[in-house]
PDB file of C-alpha atoms in Angstrom:
ATOM      1  CA  UNK O  91     -30.148 -13.892  76.057  1.00 41.00           C
ATOM      2  CA  UNK O  92     -29.869 -11.666  72.998  1.00 40.00           C
ATOM      3  CA  UNK O  93     -31.577 -13.032  69.928  1.00 43.00           C
ATOM      4  CA  UNK O  94     -29.126 -13.970  67.178  1.00 47.00           C
ATOM      5  CA  UNK O  95     -29.920 -13.049  63.604  1.00 51.00           C
ATOM      6  CA  UNK O  96     -30.011 -15.719  60.904  1.00 51.00           C
ATOM      7  CA  UNK O  97     -27.768 -14.862  58.042  1.00 52.00           C
ATOM      8  CA  UNK O  98     -26.341 -16.348  54.923  1.00 49.00           C
ATOM      9  CA  UNK O  99     -22.893 -17.935  55.223  1.00 46.00           C
ATOM     10  CA  UNK O 100     -20.177 -15.324  55.389  1.00 43.00           C
ATOM     11  CA  UNK O 101     -22.417 -12.486  56.592  1.00 43.00           C
ATOM     12  CA  UNK O 102     -22.724 -13.226  60.295  1.00 47.00           C
ATOM     13  CA  UNK O 103     -23.665 -10.031  62.137  1.00 50.00           C
ATOM     14  CA  UNK O 104     -21.319 -10.616  65.092  1.00 57.00           C
ATOM     15  CA  UNK O 105     -18.125 -11.951  63.540  1.00 67.00           C
ATOM     16  CA  UNK O 106     -16.742 -12.801  66.987  1.00 86.00           C
ATOM     17  CA  UNK O 107     -19.617 -15.147  67.801  1.00 96.00           C
ATOM     18  CA  UNK O 108     -19.294 -18.867  67.102  1.00 97.00           C
ATOM     19  CA  UNK O 109     -21.941 -19.987  64.621  1.00 98.00           C
ATOM     20  CA  UNK O 110     -23.802 -23.280  64.440  1.00 98.00           C
ATOM     21  CA  UNK O 111     -21.901 -24.150  61.266  1.00 98.00           C
ATOM     22  CA  UNK O 112     -18.582 -23.476  62.987  1.00 98.00           C
ATOM     23  CA  UNK O 113     -19.606 -25.587  65.984  1.00 98.00           C
ATOM     24  CA  UNK O 114     -20.440 -28.467  63.637  1.00 98.00           C
ATOM     25  CA  UNK O 115     -17.067 -28.048  61.935  1.00 97.00           C
ATOM     26  CA  UNK O 116     -15.393 -28.192  65.365  1.00 96.00           C
ATOM     27  CA  UNK O 117     -17.063 -31.574  65.872  1.00 95.00           C
ATOM     28  CA  UNK O 118     -15.418 -32.819  62.694  1.00 93.00           C
ATOM     29  CA  UNK O 119     -12.085 -32.065  64.387  1.00 92.00           C
ATOM     30  CA  UNK O 120     -12.871 -33.322  67.900  1.00 91.00           C
ATOM     31  CA  UNK O 121     -14.806 -36.488  66.985  1.00 92.00           C
ATOM     32  CA  UNK O 122     -14.247 -36.694  63.248  1.00 87.00           C
ATOM     33  CA  UNK O 123     -13.276 -40.352  63.078  1.00 94.00           C
ATOM     34  CA  UNK O 124     -16.462 -41.450  64.868  1.00 96.00           C
ATOM     35  CA  UNK O 125     -18.912 -43.228  62.555  1.00 97.00           C
ATOM     36  CA  UNK O 126     -22.217 -41.370  62.209  1.00 98.00           C
ATOM     37  CA  UNK O 127     -24.963 -42.945  64.350  1.00 97.00           C
ATOM     38  CA  UNK O 128     -28.667 -42.150  64.582  1.00 97.00           C
ATOM     39  CA  UNK O 129     -28.074 -39.940  67.632  1.00 97.00           C
ATOM     40  CA  UNK O 130     -25.493 -37.906  65.696  1.00 97.00           C
ATOM     41  CA  UNK O 131     -27.892 -37.520  62.774  1.00 98.00           C
ATOM     42  CA  UNK O 132     -30.639 -36.313  65.124  1.00 98.00           C
ATOM     43  CA  UNK O 133     -28.281 -33.752  66.696  1.00 98.00           C
ATOM     44  CA  UNK O 134     -27.090 -32.514  63.291  1.00 98.00           C
ATOM     45  CA  UNK O 135     -30.684 -32.244  62.060  1.00 98.00           C
ATOM     46  CA  UNK O 136     -31.629 -30.237  65.158  1.00 98.00           C
ATOM     47  CA  UNK O 137     -28.632 -27.948  64.603  1.00 98.00           C
ATOM     48  CA  UNK O 138     -29.650 -27.415  60.975  1.00 98.00           C
ATOM     49  CA  UNK O 139     -33.207 -26.518  62.041  1.00 98.00           C
ATOM     50  CA  UNK O 140     -31.867 -24.020  64.595  1.00 98.00           C
ATOM     51  CA  UNK O 141     -29.481 -22.472  62.042  1.00 97.00           C
ATOM     52  CA  UNK O 142     -32.018 -22.109  59.244  1.00 96.00           C
ATOM     53  CA  UNK O 143     -35.205 -21.492  61.207  1.00 96.00           C
ATOM     54  CA  UNK O 144     -36.921 -24.018  58.922  1.00 95.00           C
ATOM     55  CA  UNK O 145     -38.603 -26.672  61.046  1.00 94.00           C
ATOM     56  CA  UNK O 146     -37.845 -29.612  58.772  1.00 92.00           C
ATOM     57  CA  UNK O 147     -34.898 -31.536  57.422  1.00 91.00           C
ATOM     58  CA  UNK O 148     -33.840 -29.922  54.165  1.00 94.00           C
ATOM     59  CA  UNK O 149     -33.620 -32.334  51.214  1.00 95.00           C
ATOM     60  CA  UNK O 150     -29.951 -32.572  50.286  1.00 95.00           C
ATOM     61  CA  UNK O 151     -28.965 -30.639  53.409  1.00 96.00           C
ATOM     62  CA  UNK O 152     -26.464 -31.557  56.079  1.00 98.00           C
ATOM     63  CA  UNK O 153     -29.175 -33.142  58.263  1.00 98.00           C
ATOM     64  CA  UNK O 154     -30.352 -35.362  55.406  1.00 98.00           C
ATOM     65  CA  UNK O 155     -26.733 -36.269  54.652  1.00 98.00           C
ATOM     66  CA  UNK O 156     -26.194 -37.247  58.299  1.00 98.00           C
ATOM     67  CA  UNK O 157     -29.370 -39.366  58.348  1.00 98.00           C
ATOM     68  CA  UNK O 158     -28.321 -41.129  55.151  1.00 98.00           C
ATOM     69  CA  UNK O 159     -24.878 -41.816  56.634  1.00 98.00           C
ATOM     70  CA  UNK O 160     -26.369 -43.200  59.868  1.00 98.00           C
ATOM     71  CA  UNK O 161     -28.703 -45.480  57.915  1.00 98.00           C
ATOM     72  CA  UNK O 162     -25.932 -46.711  55.601  1.00 98.00           C
ATOM     73  CA  UNK O 163     -23.514 -47.231  58.502  1.00 98.00           C
ATOM     74  CA  UNK O 164     -25.798 -49.868  60.015  1.00 96.00           C
ATOM     75  CA  UNK O 165     -25.049 -52.114  57.028  1.00 96.00           C
ATOM     76  CA  UNK O 166     -21.385 -51.233  56.483  1.00 95.00           C
ATOM     77  CA  UNK O 167     -18.295 -52.820  57.978  1.00 95.00           C
ATOM     78  CA  UNK O 168     -16.368 -50.795  60.560  1.00 92.00           C
ATOM     79  CA  UNK O 169     -13.737 -49.955  57.949  1.00 94.00           C
ATOM     80  CA  UNK O 170     -16.284 -48.556  55.474  1.00 97.00           C
ATOM     81  CA  UNK O 171     -18.479 -46.514  57.809  1.00 98.00           C
ATOM     82  CA  UNK O 172     -19.088 -42.838  57.068  1.00 98.00           C
ATOM     83  CA  UNK O 173     -17.555 -40.601  59.729  1.00 98.00           C
ATOM     84  CA  UNK O 174     -18.609 -37.326  61.297  1.00 97.00           C
ATOM     85  CA  UNK O 175     -15.735 -35.550  59.560  1.00 97.00           C
ATOM     86  CA  UNK O 176     -17.035 -36.674  56.163  1.00 97.00           C
ATOM     87  CA  UNK O 177     -20.484 -35.247  56.919  1.00 98.00           C
ATOM     88  CA  UNK O 178     -19.489 -32.123  58.866  1.00 97.00           C
ATOM     89  CA  UNK O 179     -16.496 -30.902  56.879  1.00 95.00           C
ATOM     90  CA  UNK O 180     -17.307 -27.374  55.640  1.00 95.00           C
ATOM     91  CA  UNK O 181     -20.618 -27.440  57.537  1.00 96.00           C
ATOM     92  CA  UNK O 182     -20.870 -23.650  57.616  1.00 94.00           C
ATOM     93  CA  UNK O 183     -20.740 -23.593  53.811  1.00 95.00           C
ATOM     94  CA  UNK O 184     -23.320 -26.387  53.505  1.00 95.00           C
ATOM     95  CA  UNK O 185     -25.915 -24.562  55.616  1.00 96.00           C
ATOM     96  CA  UNK O 186     -28.139 -22.203  53.592  1.00 95.00           C
ATOM     97  CA  UNK O 187     -28.317 -19.922  56.675  1.00 96.00           C
ATOM     98  CA  UNK O 188     -26.357 -19.761  59.907  1.00 97.00           C
ATOM     99  CA  UNK O 189     -26.475 -17.933  63.226  1.00 97.00           C
ATOM    100  CA  UNK O 190     -24.535 -17.521  66.439  1.00 98.00           C
ATOM    101  CA  UNK O 191     -25.064 -20.426  68.833  1.00 98.00           C
ATOM    102  CA  UNK O 192     -27.243 -19.662  71.868  1.00 98.00           C
ATOM    103  CA  UNK O 193     -27.878 -21.734  74.987  1.00 97.00           C
ATOM    104  CA  UNK O 194     -31.340 -22.570  73.632  1.00 98.00           C
ATOM    105  CA  UNK O 195     -29.794 -23.881  70.392  1.00 98.00           C
ATOM    106  CA  UNK O 196     -27.392 -26.075  72.343  1.00 98.00           C
ATOM    107  CA  UNK O 197     -30.202 -27.363  74.577  1.00 98.00           C
ATOM    108  CA  UNK O 198     -32.336 -28.382  71.576  1.00 98.00           C
ATOM    109  CA  UNK O 199     -29.419 -30.222  69.985  1.00 98.00           C
ATOM    110  CA  UNK O 200     -28.588 -31.985  73.263  1.00 97.00           C
ATOM    111  CA  UNK O 201     -32.218 -33.092  73.641  1.00 97.00           C
ATOM    112  CA  UNK O 202     -32.250 -34.482  70.096  1.00 97.00           C
ATOM    113  CA  UNK O 203     -29.051 -36.484  70.587  1.00 96.00           C
ATOM    114  CA  UNK O 204     -29.959 -37.860  74.018  1.00 96.00           C
ATOM    115  CA  UNK O 205     -33.453 -38.897  72.860  1.00 96.00           C
ATOM    116  CA  UNK O 206     -31.828 -41.027  70.172  1.00 95.00           C
ATOM    117  CA  UNK O 207     -29.256 -42.827  72.325  1.00 92.00           C
ATOM    118  CA  UNK O 208     -30.095 -46.025  74.184  1.00 90.00           C
ATOM    119  CA  UNK O 209     -28.024 -44.920  77.209  1.00 92.00           C
ATOM    120  CA  UNK O 210     -29.570 -41.390  77.151  1.00 91.00           C
ATOM    121  CA  UNK O 211     -26.102 -39.752  77.324  1.00 90.00           C
ATOM    122  CA  UNK O 212     -24.474 -37.365  74.881  1.00 89.00           C
ATOM    123  CA  UNK O 213     -21.305 -38.416  73.066  1.00 86.00           C
ATOM    124  CA  UNK O 214     -18.234 -36.831  74.708  1.00 88.00           C
ATOM    125  CA  UNK O 215     -16.609 -34.470  72.212  1.00 89.00           C
ATOM    126  CA  UNK O 216     -19.507 -34.868  69.786  1.00 93.00           C
ATOM    127  CA  UNK O 217     -22.020 -32.491  68.243  1.00 96.00           C
ATOM    128  CA  UNK O 218     -23.643 -31.564  71.548  1.00 96.00           C
ATOM    129  CA  UNK O 219     -20.314 -30.877  73.240  1.00 96.00           C
ATOM    130  CA  UNK O 220     -19.304 -28.515  70.432  1.00 97.00           C
ATOM    131  CA  UNK O 221     -22.667 -26.733  70.511  1.00 98.00           C
ATOM    132  CA  UNK O 222     -22.552 -26.345  74.309  1.00 97.00           C
ATOM    133  CA  UNK O 223     -18.977 -25.015  74.176  1.00 97.00           C
ATOM    134  CA  UNK O 224     -19.926 -22.529  71.441  1.00 98.00           C
ATOM    135  CA  UNK O 225     -22.943 -21.316  73.435  1.00 98.00           C
ATOM    136  CA  UNK O 226     -20.735 -20.787  76.516  1.00 97.00           C
ATOM    137  CA  UNK O 227     -18.142 -18.899  74.475  1.00 96.00           C
ATOM    138  CA  UNK O 228     -20.813 -16.680  72.929  1.00 96.00           C
ATOM    139  CA  UNK O 229     -22.429 -16.000  76.310  1.00 94.00           C
ATOM    140  CA  UNK O 230     -19.055 -15.115  77.852  1.00 92.00           C
ATOM    141  CA  UNK O 231     -18.329 -12.690  75.005  1.00 87.00           C
ATOM    142  CA  UNK O 232     -21.608 -10.895  75.704  1.00 76.00           C
ATOM    143  CA  UNK O 233     -21.013 -10.464  79.458  1.00 69.00           C
TER     144      UNK O 233
END
């Protein structure tokens, strides 16, 4: 697979390729009303790491925001829980760097989500589904 360059938001080398930020934004549309859980936070953190190339959760970043939401949601009533759309809205603008989604990126995000779910299954329509769809679209554009 061709290696995708990391770029700052708005300067993606291949404008036709779906970026990690865009895939996260797609999740806010497909599963936006879902309250953020630990597995979602883990997937978002993994996506942020893949986008930035920095192997840690960035303080104040989208991964930290997702973790905070997941932690707070455990104590909140259903009505007050923080949703994926609240965390992932404008994700591509919140990431300090972004890149086109590759199969390897999607695989890492899937592993992170599944590891953090008791049933070991990814959420249908969630972060991993958006990342996998973006990777397929990008691969198909390059063939």
